[in-house]
C-alpha atoms as an extended CHARMM CRD file, in Angstrom:
* protein
*
       273  EXT
         1         1  MET       CA            -93.0720000000       20.5790000000       42.4650000000  PROA      1               0.0000000000
         2         2  ASN       CA            -91.0980000000       22.5130000000       45.0170000000  PROA      2               0.0000000000
         3         3  PRO       CA            -89.1480000000       25.3030000000       43.2130000000  PROA      3               0.0000000000
         4         4  ARG       CA            -86.0180000000       24.4460000000       45.1800000000  PROA      4               0.0000000000
         5         5  MET       CA            -86.2620000000       20.7800000000       44.1580000000  PROA      5               0.0000000000
         6         6  ALA       CA            -86.9050000000       21.7380000000       40.5250000000  PROA      6               0.0000000000
         7         7  LYS       CA            -83.8350000000       23.9760000000       40.5860000000  PROA      7               0.0000000000
         8         8  ALA       CA            -81.7460000000       21.1680000000       42.0680000000  PROA      8               0.0000000000
         9         9  ILE       CA            -82.9260000000       18.7270000000       39.3830000000  PROA      9               0.0000000000
        10        10  ILE       CA            -82.1560000000       21.1750000000       36.5690000000  PROA      10              0.0000000000
        11        11  ASN       CA            -78.7120000000       21.9470000000       37.9780000000  PROA      11              0.0000000000
        12        12  GLY       CA            -78.0230000000       18.2410000000       38.4020000000  PROA      12              0.0000000000
        13        13  LEU       CA            -78.9720000000       17.5390000000       34.7860000000  PROA      13              0.0000000000
        14        14  LEU       CA            -76.7780000000       20.3940000000       33.5830000000  PROA      14              0.0000000000
        15        15  ILE       CA            -73.8210000000       19.1840000000       35.6390000000  PROA      15              0.0000000000
        16        16  GLY       CA            -74.3580000000       15.6380000000       34.3990000000  PROA      16              0.0000000000
        17        17  GLY       CA            -74.4450000000       16.8430000000       30.7950000000  PROA      17              0.0000000000
        18        18  ALA       CA            -71.2620000000       18.8560000000       31.3400000000  PROA      18              0.0000000000
        19        19  VAL       CA            -69.4870000000       15.8010000000       32.7980000000  PROA      19              0.0000000000
        20        20  VAL       CA            -70.5480000000       13.6430000000       29.8430000000  PROA      20              0.0000000000
        21        21  ALA       CA            -69.3400000000       16.3030000000       27.3880000000  PROA      21              0.0000000000
        22        22  LEU       CA            -66.0110000000       16.9280000000       29.1500000000  PROA      22              0.0000000000
        23        23  PHE       CA            -65.1040000000       13.3310000000       29.9760000000  PROA      23              0.0000000000
        24        24  PRO       CA            -63.6720000000       12.4510000000       26.5110000000  PROA      24              0.0000000000
        25        25  LEU       CA            -61.4930000000       15.5870000000       26.5540000000  PROA      25              0.0000000000
        26        26  LEU       CA            -60.2280000000       14.9010000000       30.0590000000  PROA      26              0.0000000000
        27        27  TRP       CA            -59.5020000000       11.2560000000       29.2360000000  PROA      27              0.0000000000
        28        28  MET       CA            -57.6850000000       12.3380000000       26.0630000000  PROA      28              0.0000000000
        29        29  LEU       CA            -55.4990000000       14.6330000000       28.1710000000  PROA      29              0.0000000000
        30        30  SER       CA            -54.8470000000       11.8350000000       30.6670000000  PROA      30              0.0000000000
        31        31  VAL       CA            -53.8860000000        9.2900000000       27.9930000000  PROA      31              0.0000000000
        32        32  SER       CA            -51.4460000000       11.7570000000       26.4290000000  PROA      32              0.0000000000
        33        33  PHE       CA            -49.2960000000       11.4590000000       29.5850000000  PROA      33              0.0000000000
        34        34  MET       CA            -49.2870000000        7.6370000000       29.6320000000  PROA      34              0.0000000000
        35        35  HSD       CA            -46.4470000000        5.3620000000       28.5570000000  PROA      35              0.0000000000
        36        36  PRO       CA            -46.7780000000        3.5480000000       25.1960000000  PROA      36              0.0000000000
        37        37  GLY       CA            -49.3130000000        0.7110000000       25.3930000000  PROA      37              0.0000000000
        38        38  GLU       CA            -50.6880000000        1.7190000000       28.7720000000  PROA      38              0.0000000000
        39        39  ALA       CA            -54.0230000000        2.9380000000       27.3660000000  PROA      39              0.0000000000
        40        40  SER       CA            -54.5780000000       -0.3940000000       25.5710000000  PROA      40              0.0000000000
        41        41  ALA       CA            -55.0570000000       -2.3160000000       28.8090000000  PROA      41              0.0000000000
        42        42  LEU       CA            -58.4950000000       -3.6880000000       29.6860000000  PROA      42              0.0000000000
        43        43  PRO       CA            -60.1910000000       -1.9850000000       31.3440000000  PROA      43              0.0000000000
        44        44  PRO       CA            -58.5300000000        1.2340000000       30.1370000000  PROA      44              0.0000000000
        45        45  PRO       CA            -57.0220000000        3.2260000000       33.0260000000  PROA      45              0.0000000000
        46        46  LEU       CA            -58.4330000000        6.6620000000       33.7590000000  PROA      46              0.0000000000
        47        47  LEU       CA            -55.1410000000        8.1120000000       35.0070000000  PROA      47              0.0000000000
        48        48  PRO       CA            -51.5090000000        7.3670000000       34.0610000000  PROA      48              0.0000000000
        49        49  ALA       CA            -49.5910000000        5.1850000000       36.5020000000  PROA      49              0.0000000000
        50        50  HSD       CA            -46.4910000000        7.3260000000       35.9790000000  PROA      50              0.0000000000
        51        51  ALA       CA            -47.0540000000       10.5060000000       33.9880000000  PROA      51              0.0000000000
        52        52  THR       CA            -44.5140000000       11.2530000000       31.2720000000  PROA      52              0.0000000000
        53        53  TRP       CA            -43.8400000000       14.0090000000       28.7190000000  PROA      53              0.0000000000
        54        54  ARG       CA            -42.3750000000       11.4770000000       26.2760000000  PROA      54              0.0000000000
        55        55  ASN       CA            -45.2820000000       11.6310000000       23.8250000000  PROA      55              0.0000000000
        56        56  TYR       CA            -45.0860000000       15.4090000000       23.5200000000  PROA      56              0.0000000000
        57        57  GLU       CA            -41.3160000000       15.3050000000       23.1070000000  PROA      57              0.0000000000
        58        58  GLU       CA            -41.6450000000       12.7780000000       20.2900000000  PROA      58              0.0000000000
        59        59  LEU       CA            -44.3170000000       14.9010000000       18.6070000000  PROA      59              0.0000000000
        60        60  PHE       CA            -42.1030000000       17.9670000000       18.3760000000  PROA      60              0.0000000000
        61        61  THR       CA            -38.7090000000       16.3080000000       17.8840000000  PROA      61              0.0000000000
        62        62  ARG       CA            -39.5590000000       13.4780000000       15.4710000000  PROA      62              0.0000000000
        63        63  ALA       CA            -43.0870000000       13.9240000000       14.1190000000  PROA      63              0.0000000000
        64        64  GLY       CA            -42.6940000000       17.5720000000       13.0170000000  PROA      64              0.0000000000
        65        65  MET       CA            -45.6720000000       18.7840000000       15.0000000000  PROA      65              0.0000000000
        66        66  GLY       CA            -43.9600000000       22.1220000000       15.6470000000  PROA      66              0.0000000000
        67        67  ARG       CA            -43.9340000000       22.9340000000       11.9150000000  PROA      67              0.0000000000
        68        68  TYR       CA            -47.6000000000       21.9460000000       11.5760000000  PROA      68              0.0000000000
        69        69  LEU       CA            -48.4590000000       24.1460000000       14.5550000000  PROA      69              0.0000000000
        70        70  LEU       CA            -46.7100000000       27.1690000000       13.0360000000  PROA      70              0.0000000000
        71        71  ASN       CA            -48.4300000000       26.5250000000        9.6900000000  PROA      71              0.0000000000
        72        72  SER       CA            -51.8430000000       26.4310000000       11.3640000000  PROA      72              0.0000000000
        73        73  LEU       CA            -51.1350000000       29.6270000000       13.2880000000  PROA      73              0.0000000000
        74        74  ALA       CA            -49.9160000000       31.4620000000       10.1800000000  PROA      74              0.0000000000
        75        75  ILE       CA            -52.7650000000       30.3170000000        7.9270000000  PROA      75              0.0000000000
        76        76  SER       CA            -55.5170000000       30.8040000000       10.5040000000  PROA      76              0.0000000000
        77        77  GLY       CA            -54.1640000000       34.2130000000       11.5090000000  PROA      77              0.0000000000
        78        78  ALA       CA            -53.8940000000       35.4160000000        7.9040000000  PROA      78              0.0000000000
        79        79  ILE       CA            -57.3860000000       34.1600000000        7.0520000000  PROA      79              0.0000000000
        80        80  THR       CA            -58.8210000000       35.8870000000       10.1350000000  PROA      80              0.0000000000
        81        81  VAL       CA            -57.2520000000       39.2680000000        9.3620000000  PROA      81              0.0000000000
        82        82  LEU       CA            -58.0370000000       39.2710000000        5.6290000000  PROA      82              0.0000000000
        83        83  SER       CA            -61.5140000000       37.8600000000        6.1100000000  PROA      83              0.0000000000
        84        84  LEU       CA            -62.3300000000       40.5190000000        8.6990000000  PROA      84              0.0000000000
        85        85  ALA       CA            -61.2460000000       43.2840000000        6.3280000000  PROA      85              0.0000000000
        86        86  CYS       CA            -63.2440000000       41.9470000000        3.3510000000  PROA      86              0.0000000000
        87        87  ASN       CA            -66.3580000000       40.9020000000        5.2670000000  PROA      87              0.0000000000
        88        88  LEU       CA            -66.5890000000       44.1400000000        7.2440000000  PROA      88              0.0000000000
        89        89  MET       CA            -66.3040000000       46.3430000000        4.1650000000  PROA      89              0.0000000000
        90        90  ALA       CA            -68.7100000000       44.2280000000        2.1060000000  PROA      90              0.0000000000
        91        91  GLY       CA            -71.2270000000       43.9040000000        4.9250000000  PROA      91              0.0000000000
        92        92  TYR       CA            -71.1800000000       47.6660000000        5.5290000000  PROA      92              0.0000000000
        93        93  ALA       CA            -71.6270000000       48.3490000000        1.8180000000  PROA      93              0.0000000000
        94        94  PHE       CA            -74.6560000000       46.0610000000        1.5930000000  PROA      94              0.0000000000
        95        95  ALA       CA            -76.1680000000       47.6540000000        4.6920000000  PROA      95              0.0000000000
        96        96  LYS       CA            -75.5800000000       51.3770000000        4.1880000000  PROA      96              0.0000000000
        97        97  LEU       CA            -74.4070000000       52.2230000000        0.6710000000  PROA      97              0.0000000000
        98        98  ARG       CA            -76.6950000000       52.6230000000       -2.3120000000  PROA      98              0.0000000000
        99        99  PHE       CA            -75.5050000000       51.1550000000       -5.6200000000  PROA      99              0.0000000000
       100       100  HSD       CA            -77.0700000000       49.5470000000       -8.6680000000  PROA      100             0.0000000000
       101       101  GLY       CA            -77.9110000000       45.8720000000       -8.2370000000  PROA      101             0.0000000000
       102       102  ARG       CA            -77.3450000000       45.8370000000       -4.4840000000  PROA      102             0.0000000000
       103       103  GLU       CA            -80.4390000000       43.7800000000       -3.6620000000  PROA      103             0.0000000000
       104       104  ARG       CA            -79.8440000000       41.3010000000       -6.4790000000  PROA      104             0.0000000000
       105       105  LEU       CA            -76.2550000000       40.8030000000       -5.3870000000  PROA      105             0.0000000000
       106       106  PHE       CA            -77.3110000000       40.2660000000       -1.7940000000  PROA      106             0.0000000000
       107       107  GLN       CA            -79.9550000000       37.7450000000       -2.8480000000  PROA      107             0.0000000000
       108       108  GLY       CA            -77.2990000000       35.8560000000       -4.7640000000  PROA      108             0.0000000000
       109       109  LEU       CA            -75.0840000000       35.9850000000       -1.6970000000  PROA      109             0.0000000000
       110       110  LEU       CA            -77.8580000000       34.4690000000        0.4110000000  PROA      110             0.0000000000
       111       111  GLY       CA            -78.2460000000       31.7300000000       -2.1740000000  PROA      111             0.0000000000
       112       112  MET       CA            -74.6090000000       30.7740000000       -1.6510000000  PROA      112             0.0000000000
       113       113  LEU       CA            -75.3870000000       29.9310000000        1.9730000000  PROA      113             0.0000000000
       114       114  VAL       CA            -77.4160000000       26.8820000000        0.9310000000  PROA      114             0.0000000000
       115       115  ILE       CA            -74.7880000000       25.5260000000       -1.4990000000  PROA      115             0.0000000000
       116       116  PRO       CA            -72.4870000000       22.9030000000        0.1210000000  PROA      116             0.0000000000
       117       117  ALA       CA            -68.8560000000       23.9610000000        0.0990000000  PROA      117             0.0000000000
       118       118  GLN       CA            -67.8440000000       20.5950000000       -1.3730000000  PROA      118             0.0000000000
       119       119  VAL       CA            -69.6400000000       21.4650000000       -4.6370000000  PROA      119             0.0000000000
       120       120  ALA       CA            -67.2180000000       24.3220000000       -5.3410000000  PROA      120             0.0000000000
       121       121  MET       CA            -64.0200000000       22.4910000000       -4.3980000000  PROA      121             0.0000000000
       122       122  LEU       CA            -63.2410000000       21.0100000000       -7.8350000000  PROA      122             0.0000000000
       123       123  PRO       CA            -63.6900000000       24.2210000000       -9.8770000000  PROA      123             0.0000000000
       124       124  LEU       CA            -61.8890000000       26.1800000000       -7.1430000000  PROA      124             0.0000000000
       125       125  PHE       CA            -58.9660000000       23.7490000000       -7.2500000000  PROA      125             0.0000000000
       126       126  LEU       CA            -58.7490000000       24.0340000000      -11.0470000000  PROA      126             0.0000000000
       127       127  MET       CA            -58.7850000000       27.8380000000      -10.8450000000  PROA      127             0.0000000000
       128       128  LEU       CA            -55.9690000000       27.8410000000       -8.2910000000  PROA      128             0.0000000000
       129       129  LYS       CA            -54.0310000000       25.3280000000      -10.3750000000  PROA      129             0.0000000000
       130       130  TYR       CA            -54.1600000000       27.6180000000      -13.4350000000  PROA      130             0.0000000000
       131       131  MET       CA            -53.0120000000       30.4800000000      -11.2060000000  PROA      131             0.0000000000
       132       132  GLY       CA            -50.0890000000       28.4130000000       -9.8940000000  PROA      132             0.0000000000
       133       133  LEU       CA            -51.1930000000       28.6500000000       -6.2640000000  PROA      133             0.0000000000
       134       134  VAL       CA            -51.6730000000       24.9400000000       -5.4810000000  PROA      134             0.0000000000
       135       135  ASN       CA            -49.4150000000       23.6620000000       -2.6840000000  PROA      135             0.0000000000
       136       136  SER       CA            -48.9020000000       27.1070000000       -1.2140000000  PROA      136             0.0000000000
       137       137  TYR       CA            -50.3290000000       28.9370000000        1.7710000000  PROA      137             0.0000000000
       138       138  ALA       CA            -52.2110000000       31.2020000000       -0.6480000000  PROA      138             0.0000000000
       139       139  ALA       CA            -54.2310000000       28.2060000000       -1.8830000000  PROA      139             0.0000000000
       140       140  VAL       CA            -55.8590000000       27.9960000000        1.5530000000  PROA      140             0.0000000000
       141       141  ILE       CA            -55.9000000000       31.6980000000        2.4300000000  PROA      141             0.0000000000
       142       142  VAL       CA            -57.2810000000       33.2780000000       -0.7680000000  PROA      142             0.0000000000
       143       143  PRO       CA            -60.5720000000       31.2740000000       -0.9920000000  PROA      143             0.0000000000
       144       144  ALA       CA            -61.3530000000       32.1470000000        2.6440000000  PROA      144             0.0000000000
       145       145  MET       CA            -60.7790000000       35.8960000000        2.3410000000  PROA      145             0.0000000000
       146       146  ALA       CA            -64.5310000000       36.5460000000        2.1400000000  PROA      146             0.0000000000
       147       147  THR       CA            -67.4840000000       34.3710000000        3.1380000000  PROA      147             0.0000000000
       148       148  ALA       CA            -71.2130000000       34.6790000000        2.5170000000  PROA      148             0.0000000000
       149       149  PHE       CA            -71.9490000000       34.0300000000        6.1910000000  PROA      149             0.0000000000
       150       150  GLY       CA            -69.4930000000       36.6940000000        7.3640000000  PROA      150             0.0000000000
       151       151  ILE       CA            -70.8750000000       39.3350000000        5.0020000000  PROA      151             0.0000000000
       152       152  PHE       CA            -74.4350000000       38.4710000000        6.0030000000  PROA      152             0.0000000000
       153       153  LEU       CA            -73.5920000000       38.6700000000        9.7170000000  PROA      153             0.0000000000
       154       154  VAL       CA            -71.9330000000       42.0860000000        9.3910000000  PROA      154             0.0000000000
       155       155  ARG       CA            -74.7110000000       43.4060000000        7.1550000000  PROA      155             0.0000000000
       156       156  GLN       CA            -77.4270000000       42.4480000000        9.6470000000  PROA      156             0.0000000000
       157       157  TYR       CA            -75.5900000000       44.1640000000       12.4910000000  PROA      157             0.0000000000
       158       158  ALA       CA            -74.5790000000       47.2460000000       10.4820000000  PROA      158             0.0000000000
       159       159  ARG       CA            -78.2040000000       47.9510000000        9.5640000000  PROA      159             0.0000000000
       160       160  SER       CA            -78.7860000000       48.9850000000       13.1900000000  PROA      160             0.0000000000
       161       161  ILE       CA            -76.3250000000       51.9020000000       12.8870000000  PROA      161             0.0000000000
       162       162  PRO       CA            -78.3120000000       55.1640000000       12.5000000000  PROA      162             0.0000000000
       163       163  ASP       CA            -77.9990000000       56.6930000000        9.0340000000  PROA      163             0.0000000000
       164       164  GLU       CA            -77.8750000000       60.1250000000       10.6630000000  PROA      164             0.0000000000
       165       165  LEU       CA            -74.3170000000       59.4520000000       11.8750000000  PROA      165             0.0000000000
       166       166  MET       CA            -73.0180000000       58.9180000000        8.3420000000  PROA      166             0.0000000000
       167       167  GLU       CA            -75.0190000000       61.8130000000        6.9370000000  PROA      167             0.0000000000
       168       168  ALA       CA            -73.6640000000       64.2080000000        9.5580000000  PROA      168             0.0000000000
       169       169  ALA       CA            -70.1110000000       63.0800000000        8.7720000000  PROA      169             0.0000000000
       170       170  ARG       CA            -70.6660000000       63.5950000000        5.0360000000  PROA      170             0.0000000000
       171       171  ILE       CA            -72.0200000000       67.0900000000        5.6560000000  PROA      171             0.0000000000
       172       172  ASP       CA            -68.8450000000       67.8460000000        7.6230000000  PROA      172             0.0000000000
       173       173  GLY       CA            -66.7950000000       66.7830000000        4.6010000000  PROA      173             0.0000000000
       174       174  ALA       CA            -65.6890000000       63.3110000000        5.7000000000  PROA      174             0.0000000000
       175       175  GLY       CA            -64.9700000000       60.7830000000        2.9380000000  PROA      175             0.0000000000
       176       176  GLU       CA            -66.3590000000       57.2680000000        2.8510000000  PROA      176             0.0000000000
       177       177  LEU       CA            -63.0780000000       55.7250000000        4.0260000000  PROA      177             0.0000000000
       178       178  ARG       CA            -62.9130000000       58.0400000000        7.0270000000  PROA      178             0.0000000000
       179       179  ILE       CA            -66.5620000000       57.3820000000        7.8640000000  PROA      179             0.0000000000
       180       180  PHE       CA            -65.9500000000       53.6490000000        7.7380000000  PROA      180             0.0000000000
       181       181  THR       CA            -62.7610000000       53.6310000000        9.8090000000  PROA      181             0.0000000000
       182       182  GLN       CA            -63.6010000000       56.2760000000       12.4180000000  PROA      182             0.0000000000
       183       183  ILE       CA            -67.3680000000       55.9570000000       12.8370000000  PROA      183             0.0000000000
       184       184  VAL       CA            -68.5430000000       52.5620000000       11.6210000000  PROA      184             0.0000000000
       185       185  LEU       CA            -65.7090000000       50.2620000000       12.7670000000  PROA      185             0.0000000000
       186       186  PRO       CA            -65.9370000000       51.2290000000       16.4790000000  PROA      186             0.0000000000
       187       187  LEU       CA            -69.6650000000       50.4920000000       16.3750000000  PROA      187             0.0000000000
       188       188  LEU       CA            -69.0080000000       47.1150000000       14.7400000000  PROA      188             0.0000000000
       189       189  LYS       CA            -66.6430000000       45.9730000000       17.4940000000  PROA      189             0.0000000000
       190       190  PRO       CA            -68.9860000000       43.3070000000       19.0210000000  PROA      190             0.0000000000
       191       191  ILE       CA            -69.5700000000       41.6440000000       15.6610000000  PROA      191             0.0000000000
       192       192  MET       CA            -65.8720000000       41.9780000000       14.7970000000  PROA      192             0.0000000000
       193       193  VAL       CA            -64.9130000000       39.9180000000       17.8320000000  PROA      193             0.0000000000
       194       194  THR       CA            -67.5500000000       37.3120000000       17.0250000000  PROA      194             0.0000000000
       195       195  LEU       CA            -66.5000000000       37.0450000000       13.4010000000  PROA      195             0.0000000000
       196       196  ALA       CA            -62.8040000000       36.8990000000       14.2900000000  PROA      196             0.0000000000
       197       197  ILE       CA            -63.3180000000       33.9970000000       16.6980000000  PROA      197             0.0000000000
       198       198  TYR       CA            -65.6180000000       32.1360000000       14.3180000000  PROA      198             0.0000000000
       199       199  THR       CA            -63.2210000000       32.5990000000       11.3800000000  PROA      199             0.0000000000
       200       200  PHE       CA            -60.1480000000       31.5400000000       13.3580000000  PROA      200             0.0000000000
       201       201  LEU       CA            -61.8590000000       28.4290000000       14.7280000000  PROA      201             0.0000000000
       202       202  THR       CA            -63.1490000000       27.4630000000       11.2820000000  PROA      202             0.0000000000
       203       203  ALA       CA            -59.7520000000       27.9440000000        9.6430000000  PROA      203             0.0000000000
       204       204  TRP       CA            -57.9330000000       26.1050000000       12.4350000000  PROA      204             0.0000000000
       205       205  ASN       CA            -60.2200000000       23.0560000000       12.2840000000  PROA      205             0.0000000000
       206       206  ASP       CA            -60.5360000000       22.9100000000        8.4810000000  PROA      206             0.0000000000
       207       207  PHE       CA            -59.3510000000       19.5830000000        7.1220000000  PROA      207             0.0000000000
       208       208  MET       CA            -60.8920000000       18.9020000000        3.7090000000  PROA      208             0.0000000000
       209       209  TRP       CA            -59.7470000000       21.9330000000        1.7170000000  PROA      209             0.0000000000
       210       210  PRO       CA            -56.1520000000       22.1140000000        3.0630000000  PROA      210             0.0000000000
       211       211  LEU       CA            -55.8660000000       18.3680000000        2.3580000000  PROA      211             0.0000000000
       212       212  ILE       CA            -56.7820000000       19.0370000000       -1.2910000000  PROA      212             0.0000000000
       213       213  ALA       CA            -54.8060000000       22.2430000000       -1.7980000000  PROA      213             0.0000000000
       214       214  LEU       CA            -51.6260000000       21.4230000000        0.1640000000  PROA      214             0.0000000000
       215       215  THR       CA            -49.7350000000       18.5190000000       -1.3770000000  PROA      215             0.0000000000
       216       216  GLY       CA            -46.3630000000       19.1000000000        0.2660000000  PROA      216             0.0000000000
       217       217  GLN       CA            -45.7800000000       17.9520000000        3.8330000000  PROA      217             0.0000000000
       218       218  GLU       CA            -43.9220000000       21.1570000000        4.6660000000  PROA      218             0.0000000000
       219       219  HSD       CA            -47.2160000000       23.0550000000        4.2560000000  PROA      219             0.0000000000
       220       220  TYR       CA            -49.3870000000       20.7190000000        6.3250000000  PROA      220             0.0000000000
       221       221  THR       CA            -51.6450000000       22.1770000000        9.0040000000  PROA      221             0.0000000000
       222       222  LEU       CA            -52.2910000000       20.4670000000       12.3410000000  PROA      222             0.0000000000
       223       223  PRO       CA            -55.4130000000       18.4900000000       11.2840000000  PROA      223             0.0000000000
       224       224  ILE       CA            -53.6290000000       17.1210000000        8.2050000000  PROA      224             0.0000000000
       225       225  GLY       CA            -50.4580000000       16.4420000000       10.1780000000  PROA      225             0.0000000000
       226       226  LEU       CA            -52.4500000000       14.5740000000       12.7970000000  PROA      226             0.0000000000
       227       227  ALA       CA            -54.1450000000       12.4500000000       10.1150000000  PROA      227             0.0000000000
       228       228  SER       CA            -50.7530000000       11.6990000000        8.5700000000  PROA      228             0.0000000000
       229       229  LEU       CA            -49.4280000000       10.7680000000       11.9950000000  PROA      229             0.0000000000
       230       230  ALA       CA            -52.3750000000        8.4220000000       12.5080000000  PROA      230             0.0000000000
       231       231  ARG       CA            -51.4120000000        6.4270000000        9.4150000000  PROA      231             0.0000000000
       232       232  GLU       CA            -47.8730000000        5.9200000000       10.7030000000  PROA      232             0.0000000000
       233       233  HSD       CA            -48.7180000000        5.3490000000       14.3840000000  PROA      233             0.0000000000
       234       234  ALA       CA            -52.1520000000        3.7660000000       14.2510000000  PROA      234             0.0000000000
       235       235  GLN       CA            -51.4700000000        1.5800000000       17.3010000000  PROA      235             0.0000000000
       236       236  ASP       CA            -49.8010000000        4.2830000000       19.3960000000  PROA      236             0.0000000000
       237       237  SER       CA            -52.8690000000        5.6710000000       21.1420000000  PROA      237             0.0000000000
       238       238  GLU       CA            -50.8590000000        7.7220000000       23.6180000000  PROA      238             0.0000000000
       239       239  LEU       CA            -48.9580000000        9.6040000000       20.8850000000  PROA      239             0.0000000000
       240       240  MET       CA            -52.1550000000       10.2170000000       18.9480000000  PROA      240             0.0000000000
       241       241  MET       CA            -53.8650000000       11.5910000000       22.0430000000  PROA      241             0.0000000000
       242       242  ALA       CA            -50.9460000000       13.9530000000       22.6190000000  PROA      242             0.0000000000
       243       243  GLY       CA            -51.3030000000       15.1840000000       19.0430000000  PROA      243             0.0000000000
       244       244  SER       CA            -55.0250000000       15.7040000000       19.5840000000  PROA      244             0.0000000000
       245       245  VAL       CA            -54.3310000000       17.7350000000       22.7350000000  PROA      245             0.0000000000
       246       246  VAL       CA            -51.9070000000       19.9820000000       20.8360000000  PROA      246             0.0000000000
       247       247  THR       CA            -54.5720000000       20.5060000000       18.1720000000  PROA      247             0.0000000000
       248       248  VAL       CA            -57.5130000000       21.1300000000       20.5150000000  PROA      248             0.0000000000
       249       249  ILE       CA            -56.0890000000       23.0770000000       23.4560000000  PROA      249             0.0000000000
       250       250  PRO       CA            -55.2350000000       26.3750000000       21.6440000000  PROA      250             0.0000000000
       251       251  VAL       CA            -58.6820000000       26.8420000000       20.0740000000  PROA      251             0.0000000000
       252       252  LEU       CA            -60.4530000000       25.5850000000       23.1880000000  PROA      252             0.0000000000
       253       253  ALA       CA            -58.6040000000       28.1350000000       25.3140000000  PROA      253             0.0000000000
       254       254  LEU       CA            -59.3820000000       30.8870000000       22.7950000000  PROA      254             0.0000000000
       255       255  PHE       CA            -63.0740000000       30.0330000000       22.7270000000  PROA      255             0.0000000000
       256       256  LEU       CA            -63.3840000000       29.8430000000       26.5120000000  PROA      256             0.0000000000
       257       257  ALA       CA            -61.5710000000       33.1670000000       26.9230000000  PROA      257             0.0000000000
       258       258  MET       CA            -63.7570000000       34.9360000000       24.3430000000  PROA      258             0.0000000000
       259       259  GLN       CA            -66.9840000000       32.9800000000       24.8350000000  PROA      259             0.0000000000
       260       260  ARG       CA            -68.9380000000       35.9100000000       26.2770000000  PROA      260             0.0000000000
       261       261  TYR       CA            -68.1100000000       38.2030000000       23.3460000000  PROA      261             0.0000000000
       262       262  TYR       CA            -68.7780000000       35.4290000000       20.8230000000  PROA      262             0.0000000000
       263       263  ILE       CA            -72.2750000000       34.6380000000       22.0910000000  PROA      263             0.0000000000
       264       264  GLU       CA            -73.0980000000       38.3280000000       22.6080000000  PROA      264             0.0000000000
       265       265  GLY       CA            -72.1210000000       39.1430000000       19.0370000000  PROA      265             0.0000000000
       266       266  LEU       CA            -74.1400000000       36.2620000000       17.5990000000  PROA      266             0.0000000000
       267       267  LEU       CA            -77.2310000000       37.3370000000       19.5250000000  PROA      267             0.0000000000
       268       268  LEU       CA            -76.8220000000       40.9740000000       18.5280000000  PROA      268             0.0000000000
       269       269  GLY       CA            -76.2830000000       40.0650000000       14.9060000000  PROA      269             0.0000000000
       270       270  SER       CA            -79.4090000000       37.9010000000       14.8970000000  PROA      270             0.0000000000
       271       271  VAL       CA            -81.8320000000       40.4200000000       16.3890000000  PROA      271             0.0000000000
       272       272  LYS       CA            -80.5820000000       43.7580000000       15.0380000000  PROA      272             0.0000000000
       273       273  GLY       CA            -81.9390000000       45.1450000000       11.8080000000  PROA      273             0.0000000000
């Protein structure tokens, strides 16, 4: 086959796949600007006859979507910061520090990767209940402060850092905290960006655990608020699409803006060490 024709076929298939993947998102955005009932026509229109902001105004003035948005931002931001701190320190310790039982602990950590998260939800809920944290932001933030995947990712990347750097710093009298903050952290920057994006996206899209741990509507995150809205406005497709846009657009924009660093960090973390 002619190389030029093969290239054209491959590009055409890629473009076609991109169109198929993006079409539901674009149609969701279009429906969010339609008047009530307009999307229920047969066949469904692709574009609004007269675009309106009414659905978004109702979301923030009557449905309380603004509070849910702030809750999601606060919880996801707190989880990202705390998880980065815990995962980076633990991953570095497993990679470069020598302590009794290190390998056994890391093997146990790897075993946690194959255990479904749903298995631990009941005992975790009971623990938080005894601690008095249920129906608070801490009930969602505390369990996500450290993850087996995050520690594993940092550990694999940190193993590529030459031991000579730490040894030279120790000879010069630097303590472990100074070595970690001034030498190790700058070298971990690619994996830090990757882990931050992954953690924020996971926390933002999480539905099951916040639904269990947050019983009060004032603490709802966007996914839970959207599900609650669906029960009250099941027939209002336009309002539901507007809520979906509010939920999807922030994380989609974040991922697209940081996509290069995210993929680069994943590849580095998978091949180093």
